[in-house]
Amino acid sequence: HFLADSNAAITKGIVALVIAAVQDRPASEVTAMDVAAALEPFDLRNQLSSNRTQGVPNMIALVKEHAARLAAG
């Protein structure tokens, strides 16, 4: 189960989308999944500034790194 937050409303929404994509999935599944592909229907590249768009892969990487640690035990 993942929890995340931000002071900025836009970042809070992006975090919510990333978390919704992985929430309640086994850690091994999160590690293997293509989270960016799960977010493609939201067309974030055309909805966000380039700085915000560049932050999305960083968020995904943090979530996947955490899941990998959990999956490894």
PDB file of N, CA, C and O in Angstrom:
ATOM      1  N   HIS A   1       0.853  -1.169   0.000  1.00  0.00           N
ATOM      2  CA  HIS A   1       0.000   0.000   0.000  1.00  0.00           C
ATOM      3  C   HIS A   1       0.896   1.228   0.000  1.00  0.00           C
ATOM      4  O   HIS A   1       1.804   1.324   0.807  1.00  0.00           O
ATOM      5  N   PHE A   2       0.652   2.158  -0.907  1.00  0.00           N
ATOM      6  CA  PHE A   2       1.463   3.359  -1.022  1.00  0.00           C
ATOM      7  C   PHE A   2       0.699   4.585  -0.549  1.00  0.00           C
ATOM      8  O   PHE A   2      -0.504   4.695  -0.754  1.00  0.00           O
ATOM      9  N   LEU A   3       1.432   5.498   0.057  1.00  0.00           N
ATOM     10  CA  LEU A   3       0.901   6.808   0.447  1.00  0.00           C
ATOM     11  C   LEU A   3       1.861   7.865  -0.061  1.00  0.00           C
ATOM     12  O   LEU A   3       3.079   7.678  -0.001  1.00  0.00           O
ATOM     13  N   ALA A   4       1.340   8.969  -0.555  1.00  0.00           N
ATOM     14  CA  ALA A   4       2.182  10.068  -1.018  1.00  0.00           C
ATOM     15  C   ALA A   4       1.371  11.346  -0.963  1.00  0.00           C
ATOM     16  O   ALA A   4       0.137  11.322  -0.993  1.00  0.00           O
ATOM     17  N   ASP A   5       2.075  12.475  -0.908  1.00  0.00           N
ATOM     18  CA  ASP A   5       1.401  13.761  -0.835  1.00  0.00           C
ATOM     19  C   ASP A   5       2.328  14.842  -1.368  1.00  0.00           C
ATOM     20  O   ASP A   5       3.532  14.629  -1.542  1.00  0.00           O
ATOM     21  N   SER A   6       1.786  16.000  -1.613  1.00  0.00           N
ATOM     22  CA  SER A   6       2.540  17.161  -2.050  1.00  0.00           C
ATOM     23  C   SER A   6       1.791  18.416  -1.639  1.00  0.00           C
ATOM     24  O   SER A   6       0.566  18.393  -1.485  1.00  0.00           O
ATOM     25  N   ASN A   7       2.517  19.504  -1.486  1.00  0.00           N
ATOM     26  CA  ASN A   7       1.877  20.784  -1.191  1.00  0.00           C
ATOM     27  C   ASN A   7       1.241  21.395  -2.437  1.00  0.00           C
ATOM     28  O   ASN A   7       0.250  22.101  -2.348  1.00  0.00           O
ATOM     29  N   ALA A   8       1.825  21.152  -3.598  1.00  0.00           N
ATOM     30  CA  ALA A   8       1.326  21.704  -4.851  1.00  0.00           C
ATOM     31  C   ALA A   8       0.161  20.861  -5.378  1.00  0.00           C
ATOM     32  O   ALA A   8       0.262  19.643  -5.468  1.00  0.00           O
ATOM     33  N   ALA A   9      -0.927  21.514  -5.742  1.00  0.00           N
ATOM     34  CA  ALA A   9      -2.129  20.802  -6.182  1.00  0.00           C
ATOM     35  C   ALA A   9      -1.873  19.960  -7.427  1.00  0.00           C
ATOM     36  O   ALA A   9      -2.330  18.817  -7.514  1.00  0.00           O
ATOM     37  N   ILE A  10      -1.136  20.488  -8.393  1.00  0.00           N
ATOM     38  CA  ILE A  10      -0.875  19.730  -9.616  1.00  0.00           C
ATOM     39  C   ILE A  10      -0.045  18.487  -9.301  1.00  0.00           C
ATOM     40  O   ILE A  10      -0.351  17.384  -9.769  1.00  0.00           O
ATOM     41  N   THR A  11       0.999  18.665  -8.505  1.00  0.00           N
ATOM     42  CA  THR A  11       1.840  17.523  -8.144  1.00  0.00           C
ATOM     43  C   THR A  11       1.045  16.509  -7.341  1.00  0.00           C
ATOM     44  O   THR A  11       1.202  15.299  -7.535  1.00  0.00           O
ATOM     45  N   LYS A  12       0.172  16.984  -6.479  1.00  0.00           N
ATOM     46  CA  LYS A  12      -0.679  16.088  -5.702  1.00  0.00           C
ATOM     47  C   LYS A  12      -1.537  15.223  -6.633  1.00  0.00           C
ATOM     48  O   LYS A  12      -1.697  14.023  -6.418  1.00  0.00           O
ATOM     49  N   GLY A  13      -2.053  15.822  -7.694  1.00  0.00           N
ATOM     50  CA  GLY A  13      -2.857  15.074  -8.654  1.00  0.00           C
ATOM     51  C   GLY A  13      -2.039  14.053  -9.421  1.00  0.00           C
ATOM     52  O   GLY A  13      -2.498  12.938  -9.655  1.00  0.00           O
ATOM     53  N   ILE A  14      -0.819  14.443  -9.819  1.00  0.00           N
ATOM     54  CA  ILE A  14       0.052  13.512 -10.535  1.00  0.00           C
ATOM     55  C   ILE A  14       0.405  12.334  -9.633  1.00  0.00           C
ATOM     56  O   ILE A  14       0.362  11.178 -10.052  1.00  0.00           O
ATOM     57  N   VAL A  15       0.742  12.638  -8.394  1.00  0.00           N
ATOM     58  CA  VAL A  15       1.064  11.584  -7.430  1.00  0.00           C
ATOM     59  C   VAL A  15      -0.132  10.648  -7.263  1.00  0.00           C
ATOM     60  O   VAL A  15       0.024   9.431  -7.227  1.00  0.00           O
ATOM     61  N   ALA A  16      -1.325  11.226  -7.197  1.00  0.00           N
ATOM     62  CA  ALA A  16      -2.532  10.404  -7.036  1.00  0.00           C
ATOM     63  C   ALA A  16      -2.712   9.450  -8.216  1.00  0.00           C
ATOM     64  O   ALA A  16      -3.095   8.287  -8.030  1.00  0.00           O
ATOM     65  N   LEU A  17      -2.409   9.912  -9.431  1.00  0.00           N
ATOM     66  CA  LEU A  17      -2.520   9.043 -10.611  1.00  0.00           C
ATOM     67  C   LEU A  17      -1.503   7.908 -10.560  1.00  0.00           C
ATOM     68  O   LEU A  17      -1.840   6.755 -10.850  1.00  0.00           O
ATOM     69  N   VAL A  18      -0.263   8.237 -10.194  1.00  0.00           N
ATOM     70  CA  VAL A  18       0.782   7.206 -10.108  1.00  0.00           C
ATOM     71  C   VAL A  18       0.406   6.178  -9.042  1.00  0.00           C
ATOM     72  O   VAL A  18       0.473   4.963  -9.278  1.00  0.00           O
ATOM     73  N   ILE A  19      -0.016   6.654  -7.889  1.00  0.00           N
ATOM     74  CA  ILE A  19      -0.376   5.748  -6.793  1.00  0.00           C
ATOM     75  C   ILE A  19      -1.582   4.891  -7.178  1.00  0.00           C
ATOM     76  O   ILE A  19      -1.618   3.688  -6.905  1.00  0.00           O
ATOM     77  N   ALA A  20      -2.564   5.484  -7.832  1.00  0.00           N
ATOM     78  CA  ALA A  20      -3.747   4.717  -8.236  1.00  0.00           C
ATOM     79  C   ALA A  20      -3.378   3.580  -9.189  1.00  0.00           C
ATOM     80  O   ALA A  20      -3.991   2.509  -9.160  1.00  0.00           O
ATOM     81  N   ALA A  21      -2.371   3.798 -10.026  1.00  0.00           N
ATOM     82  CA  ALA A  21      -1.953   2.771 -10.977  1.00  0.00           C
ATOM     83  C   ALA A  21      -1.339   1.558 -10.291  1.00  0.00           C
ATOM     84  O   ALA A  21      -1.432   0.439 -10.807  1.00  0.00           O
ATOM     85  N   VAL A  22      -0.717   1.760  -9.133  1.00  0.00           N
ATOM     86  CA  VAL A  22       0.010   0.661  -8.479  1.00  0.00           C
ATOM     87  C   VAL A  22      -0.636   0.181  -7.178  1.00  0.00           C
ATOM     88  O   VAL A  22      -0.263  -0.871  -6.665  1.00  0.00           O
ATOM     89  N   GLN A  23      -1.575   0.927  -6.673  1.00  0.00           N
ATOM     90  CA  GLN A  23      -2.150   0.641  -5.358  1.00  0.00           C
ATOM     91  C   GLN A  23      -2.716  -0.773  -5.267  1.00  0.00           C
ATOM     92  O   GLN A  23      -3.391  -1.248  -6.185  1.00  0.00           O
ATOM     93  N   ASP A  24      -2.426  -1.401  -4.163  1.00  0.00           N
ATOM     94  CA  ASP A  24      -2.959  -2.724  -3.818  1.00  0.00           C
ATOM     95  C   ASP A  24      -2.512  -3.846  -4.760  1.00  0.00           C
ATOM     96  O   ASP A  24      -3.131  -4.896  -4.809  1.00  0.00           O
ATOM     97  N   ARG A  25      -1.448  -3.614  -5.511  1.00  0.00           N
ATOM     98  CA  ARG A  25      -0.855  -4.671  -6.331  1.00  0.00           C
ATOM     99  C   ARG A  25       0.329  -5.248  -5.559  1.00  0.00           C
ATOM    100  O   ARG A  25       0.975  -4.541  -4.787  1.00  0.00           O
ATOM    101  N   PRO A  26       0.647  -6.499  -5.764  1.00  0.00           N
ATOM    102  CA  PRO A  26       1.828  -7.073  -5.112  1.00  0.00           C
ATOM    103  C   PRO A  26       3.083  -6.325  -5.553  1.00  0.00           C
ATOM    104  O   PRO A  26       3.184  -5.864  -6.699  1.00  0.00           O
ATOM    105  N   ALA A  27       4.043  -6.213  -4.659  1.00  0.00           N
ATOM    106  CA  ALA A  27       5.283  -5.486  -4.940  1.00  0.00           C
ATOM    107  C   ALA A  27       5.975  -6.025  -6.188  1.00  0.00           C
ATOM    108  O   ALA A  27       6.488  -5.253  -7.001  1.00  0.00           O
ATOM    109  N   SER A  28       5.982  -7.341  -6.360  1.00  0.00           N
ATOM    110  CA  SER A  28       6.635  -7.921  -7.539  1.00  0.00           C
ATOM    111  C   SER A  28       5.944  -7.487  -8.833  1.00  0.00           C
ATOM    112  O   SER A  28       6.592  -7.274  -9.857  1.00  0.00           O
ATOM    113  N   GLU A  29       4.644  -7.327  -8.790  1.00  0.00           N
ATOM    114  CA  GLU A  29       3.896  -6.871  -9.965  1.00  0.00           C
ATOM    115  C   GLU A  29       4.207  -5.406 -10.262  1.00  0.00           C
ATOM    116  O   GLU A  29       4.387  -5.021 -11.422  1.00  0.00           O
ATOM    117  N   VAL A  30       4.265  -4.575  -9.222  1.00  0.00           N
ATOM    118  CA  VAL A  30       4.589  -3.158  -9.397  1.00  0.00           C
ATOM    119  C   VAL A  30       5.972  -3.008 -10.004  1.00  0.00           C
ATOM    120  O   VAL A  30       6.192  -2.197 -10.902  1.00  0.00           O
ATOM    121  N   THR A  31       6.911  -3.812  -9.537  1.00  0.00           N
ATOM    122  CA  THR A  31       8.281  -3.754 -10.047  1.00  0.00           C
ATOM    123  C   THR A  31       8.322  -4.054 -11.540  1.00  0.00           C
ATOM    124  O   THR A  31       9.080  -3.428 -12.284  1.00  0.00           O
ATOM    125  N   ALA A  32       7.493  -4.966 -11.994  1.00  0.00           N
ATOM    126  CA  ALA A  32       7.515  -5.396 -13.385  1.00  0.00           C
ATOM    127  C   ALA A  32       6.604  -4.578 -14.297  1.00  0.00           C
ATOM    128  O   ALA A  32       6.776  -4.608 -15.517  1.00  0.00           O
ATOM    129  N   MET A  33       5.676  -3.838 -13.753  1.00  0.00           N
ATOM    130  CA  MET A  33       4.680  -3.187 -14.595  1.00  0.00           C
ATOM    131  C   MET A  33       5.209  -1.923 -15.263  1.00  0.00           C
ATOM    132  O   MET A  33       6.141  -1.288 -14.786  1.00  0.00           O
ATOM    133  N   ASP A  34       4.584  -1.565 -16.361  1.00  0.00           N
ATOM    134  CA  ASP A  34       4.895  -0.337 -17.089  1.00  0.00           C
ATOM    135  C   ASP A  34       3.919   0.733 -16.615  1.00  0.00           C
ATOM    136  O   ASP A  34       2.830   0.896 -17.175  1.00  0.00           O
ATOM    137  N   VAL A  35       4.303   1.440 -15.563  1.00  0.00           N
ATOM    138  CA  VAL A  35       3.432   2.444 -14.952  1.00  0.00           C
ATOM    139  C   VAL A  35       3.180   3.582 -15.938  1.00  0.00           C
ATOM    140  O   VAL A  35       2.062   4.099 -16.026  1.00  0.00           O
ATOM    141  N   ALA A  36       4.198   3.974 -16.692  1.00  0.00           N
ATOM    142  CA  ALA A  36       4.025   5.045 -17.674  1.00  0.00           C
ATOM    143  C   ALA A  36       2.940   4.686 -18.689  1.00  0.00           C
ATOM    144  O   ALA A  36       2.127   5.539 -19.062  1.00  0.00           O
ATOM    145  N   ALA A  37       2.897   3.448 -19.103  1.00  0.00           N
ATOM    146  CA  ALA A  37       1.863   3.008 -20.048  1.00  0.00           C
ATOM    147  C   ALA A  37       0.479   3.079 -19.408  1.00  0.00           C
ATOM    148  O   ALA A  37      -0.496   3.431 -20.084  1.00  0.00           O
ATOM    149  N   ALA A  38       0.402   2.783 -18.124  1.00  0.00           N
ATOM    150  CA  ALA A  38      -0.877   2.869 -17.417  1.00  0.00           C
ATOM    151  C   ALA A  38      -1.382   4.306 -17.345  1.00  0.00           C
ATOM    152  O   ALA A  38      -2.586   4.540 -17.260  1.00  0.00           O
ATOM    153  N   LEU A  39      -0.454   5.271 -17.401  1.00  0.00           N
ATOM    154  CA  LEU A  39      -0.833   6.690 -17.330  1.00  0.00           C
ATOM    155  C   LEU A  39      -1.093   7.310 -18.696  1.00  0.00           C
ATOM    156  O   LEU A  39      -1.565   8.449 -18.779  1.00  0.00           O
ATOM    157  N   GLU A  40      -0.798   6.602 -19.787  1.00  0.00           N
ATOM    158  CA  GLU A  40      -0.954   7.149 -21.129  1.00  0.00           C
ATOM    159  C   GLU A  40      -2.357   7.677 -21.440  1.00  0.00           C
ATOM    160  O   GLU A  40      -2.484   8.700 -22.110  1.00  0.00           O
ATOM    161  N   PRO A  41      -3.441   7.048 -20.962  1.00  0.00           N
ATOM    162  CA  PRO A  41      -4.769   7.597 -21.261  1.00  0.00           C
ATOM    163  C   PRO A  41      -4.974   9.027 -20.742  1.00  0.00           C
ATOM    164  O   PRO A  41      -5.846   9.738 -21.236  1.00  0.00           O
ATOM    165  N   PHE A  42      -4.176   9.450 -19.789  1.00  0.00           N
ATOM    166  CA  PHE A  42      -4.319  10.799 -19.230  1.00  0.00           C
ATOM    167  C   PHE A  42      -3.586  11.853 -20.057  1.00  0.00           C
ATOM    168  O   PHE A  42      -3.732  13.045 -19.796  1.00  0.00           O
ATOM    169  N   ASP A  43      -2.776  11.422 -21.030  1.00  0.00           N
ATOM    170  CA  ASP A  43      -2.079  12.329 -21.945  1.00  0.00           C
ATOM    171  C   ASP A  43      -1.346  13.443 -21.190  1.00  0.00           C
ATOM    172  O   ASP A  43      -1.455  14.617 -21.528  1.00  0.00           O
ATOM    173  N   LEU A  44      -0.596  13.045 -20.172  1.00  0.00           N
ATOM    174  CA  LEU A  44       0.070  14.022 -19.309  1.00  0.00           C
ATOM    175  C   LEU A  44       1.049  14.916 -20.065  1.00  0.00           C
ATOM    176  O   LEU A  44       1.212  16.081 -19.717  1.00  0.00           O
ATOM    177  N   ARG A  45       1.679  14.394 -21.101  1.00  0.00           N
ATOM    178  CA  ARG A  45       2.652  15.206 -21.850  1.00  0.00           C
ATOM    179  C   ARG A  45       2.010  16.449 -22.455  1.00  0.00           C
ATOM    180  O   ARG A  45       2.651  17.483 -22.591  1.00  0.00           O
ATOM    181  N   ASN A  46       0.753  16.339 -22.852  1.00  0.00           N
ATOM    182  CA  ASN A  46       0.059  17.479 -23.449  1.00  0.00           C
ATOM    183  C   ASN A  46      -0.726  18.289 -22.426  1.00  0.00           C
ATOM    184  O   ASN A  46      -1.266  19.337 -22.766  1.00  0.00           O
ATOM    185  N   GLN A  47      -0.809  17.790 -21.201  1.00  0.00           N
ATOM    186  CA  GLN A  47      -1.586  18.478 -20.177  1.00  0.00           C
ATOM    187  C   GLN A  47      -0.719  19.240 -19.168  1.00  0.00           C
ATOM    188  O   GLN A  47      -1.222  20.096 -18.457  1.00  0.00           O
ATOM    189  N   LEU A  48       0.569  18.897 -19.115  1.00  0.00           N
ATOM    190  CA  LEU A  48       1.460  19.449 -18.091  1.00  0.00           C
ATOM    191  C   LEU A  48       2.615  20.209 -18.726  1.00  0.00           C
ATOM    192  O   LEU A  48       2.976  19.962 -19.875  1.00  0.00           O
ATOM    193  N   SER A  49       3.218  21.087 -17.943  1.00  0.00           N
ATOM    194  CA  SER A  49       4.433  21.760 -18.399  1.00  0.00           C
ATOM    195  C   SER A  49       5.557  20.727 -18.515  1.00  0.00           C
ATOM    196  O   SER A  49       5.478  19.633 -17.964  1.00  0.00           O
ATOM    197  N   SER A  50       6.614  21.099 -19.223  1.00  0.00           N
ATOM    198  CA  SER A  50       7.717  20.159 -19.407  1.00  0.00           C
ATOM    199  C   SER A  50       8.370  19.803 -18.074  1.00  0.00           C
ATOM    200  O   SER A  50       8.787  18.663 -17.868  1.00  0.00           O
ATOM    201  N   ASN A  51       8.462  20.754 -17.144  1.00  0.00           N
ATOM    202  CA  ASN A  51       9.040  20.458 -15.827  1.00  0.00           C
ATOM    203  C   ASN A  51       8.206  19.436 -15.080  1.00  0.00           C
ATOM    204  O   ASN A  51       8.743  18.513 -14.468  1.00  0.00           O
ATOM    205  N   ARG A  52       6.907  19.588 -15.113  1.00  0.00           N
ATOM    206  CA  ARG A  52       6.031  18.623 -14.439  1.00  0.00           C
ATOM    207  C   ARG A  52       6.119  17.255 -15.125  1.00  0.00           C
ATOM    208  O   ARG A  52       6.158  16.229 -14.478  1.00  0.00           O
ATOM    209  N   THR A  53       6.132  17.275 -16.453  1.00  0.00           N
ATOM    210  CA  THR A  53       6.212  16.026 -17.203  1.00  0.00           C
ATOM    211  C   THR A  53       7.497  15.276 -16.883  1.00  0.00           C
ATOM    212  O   THR A  53       7.498  14.054 -16.757  1.00  0.00           O
ATOM    213  N   GLN A  54       8.604  15.994 -16.727  1.00  0.00           N
ATOM    214  CA  GLN A  54       9.877  15.358 -16.415  1.00  0.00           C
ATOM    215  C   GLN A  54       9.877  14.750 -15.021  1.00  0.00           C
ATOM    216  O   GLN A  54      10.619  13.809 -14.753  1.00  0.00           O
ATOM    217  N   GLY A  55       9.046  15.247 -14.124  1.00  0.00           N
ATOM    218  CA  GLY A  55       8.986  14.716 -12.770  1.00  0.00           C
ATOM    219  C   GLY A  55       8.256  13.390 -12.660  1.00  0.00           C
ATOM    220  O   GLY A  55       8.481  12.619 -11.729  1.00  0.00           O
ATOM    221  N   VAL A  56       7.384  13.102 -13.622  1.00  0.00           N
ATOM    222  CA  VAL A  56       6.597  11.863 -13.571  1.00  0.00           C
ATOM    223  C   VAL A  56       7.491  10.621 -13.571  1.00  0.00           C
ATOM    224  O   VAL A  56       7.310   9.737 -12.726  1.00  0.00           O
ATOM    225  N   PRO A  57       8.473  10.507 -14.468  1.00  0.00           N
ATOM    226  CA  PRO A  57       9.342   9.325 -14.421  1.00  0.00           C
ATOM    227  C   PRO A  57      10.093   9.192 -13.096  1.00  0.00           C
ATOM    228  O   PRO A  57      10.337   8.075 -12.631  1.00  0.00           O
ATOM    229  N   ASN A  58      10.430  10.315 -12.471  1.00  0.00           N
ATOM    230  CA  ASN A  58      11.094  10.264 -11.160  1.00  0.00           C
ATOM    231  C   ASN A  58      10.165   9.673 -10.108  1.00  0.00           C
ATOM    232  O   ASN A  58      10.593   8.859  -9.277  1.00  0.00           O
ATOM    233  N   MET A  59       8.901  10.069 -10.134  1.00  0.00           N
ATOM    234  CA  MET A  59       7.920   9.511  -9.188  1.00  0.00           C
ATOM    235  C   MET A  59       7.769   8.016  -9.414  1.00  0.00           C
ATOM    236  O   MET A  59       7.743   7.237  -8.463  1.00  0.00           O
ATOM    237  N   ILE A  60       7.650   7.640 -10.678  1.00  0.00           N
ATOM    238  CA  ILE A  60       7.490   6.221 -11.016  1.00  0.00           C
ATOM    239  C   ILE A  60       8.710   5.430 -10.546  1.00  0.00           C
ATOM    240  O   ILE A  60       8.571   4.348  -9.980  1.00  0.00           O
ATOM    241  N   ALA A  61       9.887   5.984 -10.775  1.00  0.00           N
ATOM    242  CA  ALA A  61      11.115   5.298 -10.361  1.00  0.00           C
ATOM    243  C   ALA A  61      11.151   5.099  -8.852  1.00  0.00           C
ATOM    244  O   ALA A  61      11.538   4.022  -8.380  1.00  0.00           O
ATOM    245  N   LEU A  62      10.748   6.106  -8.080  1.00  0.00           N
ATOM    246  CA  LEU A  62      10.735   5.963  -6.619  1.00  0.00           C
ATOM    247  C   LEU A  62       9.780   4.864  -6.172  1.00  0.00           C
ATOM    248  O   LEU A  62      10.102   4.061  -5.299  1.00  0.00           O
ATOM    249  N   VAL A  63       8.610   4.830  -6.774  1.00  0.00           N
ATOM    250  CA  VAL A  63       7.615   3.805  -6.421  1.00  0.00           C
ATOM    251  C   VAL A  63       8.156   2.420  -6.771  1.00  0.00           C
ATOM    252  O   VAL A  63       8.067   1.478  -5.972  1.00  0.00           O
ATOM    253  N   LYS A  64       8.742   2.280  -7.961  1.00  0.00           N
ATOM    254  CA  LYS A  64       9.264   0.980  -8.383  1.00  0.00           C
ATOM    255  C   LYS A  64      10.457   0.549  -7.534  1.00  0.00           C
ATOM    256  O   LYS A  64      10.591  -0.635  -7.206  1.00  0.00           O
ATOM    257  N   GLU A  65      11.315   1.495  -7.147  1.00  0.00           N
ATOM    258  CA  GLU A  65      12.443   1.166  -6.273  1.00  0.00           C
ATOM    259  C   GLU A  65      11.946   0.662  -4.926  1.00  0.00           C
ATOM    260  O   GLU A  65      12.468  -0.322  -4.384  1.00  0.00           O
ATOM    261  N   HIS A  66      10.950   1.317  -4.379  1.00  0.00           N
ATOM    262  CA  HIS A  66      10.387   0.891  -3.102  1.00  0.00           C
ATOM    263  C   HIS A  66       9.754  -0.502  -3.234  1.00  0.00           C
ATOM    264  O   HIS A  66       9.952  -1.369  -2.385  1.00  0.00           O
ATOM    265  N   ALA A  67       9.019  -0.710  -4.318  1.00  0.00           N
ATOM    266  CA  ALA A  67       8.402  -2.022  -4.551  1.00  0.00           C
ATOM    267  C   ALA A  67       9.454  -3.106  -4.701  1.00  0.00           C
ATOM    268  O   ALA A  67       9.283  -4.221  -4.189  1.00  0.00           O
ATOM    269  N   ALA A  68      10.553  -2.786  -5.380  1.00  0.00           N
ATOM    270  CA  ALA A  68      11.630  -3.779  -5.552  1.00  0.00           C
ATOM    271  C   ALA A  68      12.241  -4.160  -4.206  1.00  0.00           C
ATOM    272  O   ALA A  68      12.536  -5.337  -3.968  1.00  0.00           O
ATOM    273  N   ARG A  69      12.421  -3.179  -3.320  1.00  0.00           N
ATOM    274  CA  ARG A  69      12.938  -3.494  -1.980  1.00  0.00           C
ATOM    275  C   ARG A  69      11.976  -4.393  -1.217  1.00  0.00           C
ATOM    276  O   ARG A  69      12.382  -5.328  -0.543  1.00  0.00           O
ATOM    277  N   LEU A  70      10.679  -4.102  -1.335  1.00  0.00           N
ATOM    278  CA  LEU A  70       9.686  -4.938  -0.653  1.00  0.00           C
ATOM    279  C   LEU A  70       9.643  -6.347  -1.250  1.00  0.00           C
ATOM    280  O   LEU A  70       9.542  -7.331  -0.510  1.00  0.00           O
ATOM    281  N   ALA A  71       9.726  -6.433  -2.558  1.00  0.00           N
ATOM    282  CA  ALA A  71       9.686  -7.744  -3.213  1.00  0.00           C
ATOM    283  C   ALA A  71      10.895  -8.589  -2.858  1.00  0.00           C
ATOM    284  O   ALA A  71      10.799  -9.812  -2.749  1.00  0.00           O
ATOM    285  N   ALA A  72      12.025  -7.933  -2.641  1.00  0.00           N
ATOM    286  CA  ALA A  72      13.257  -8.656  -2.281  1.00  0.00           C
ATOM    287  C   ALA A  72      13.231  -9.151  -0.846  1.00  0.00           C
ATOM    288  O   ALA A  72      14.015 -10.017  -0.469  1.00  0.00           O
ATOM    289  N   GLY A  73      12.332  -8.584  -0.071  1.00  0.00           N
ATOM    290  CA  GLY A  73      12.202  -9.018   1.324  1.00  0.00           C
ATOM    291  C   GLY A  73      13.116  -8.290   2.211  1.00  0.00           C
ATOM    292  O   GLY A  73      13.527  -8.494   3.253  1.00  0.00           O
TER     293      GLY A  73
END
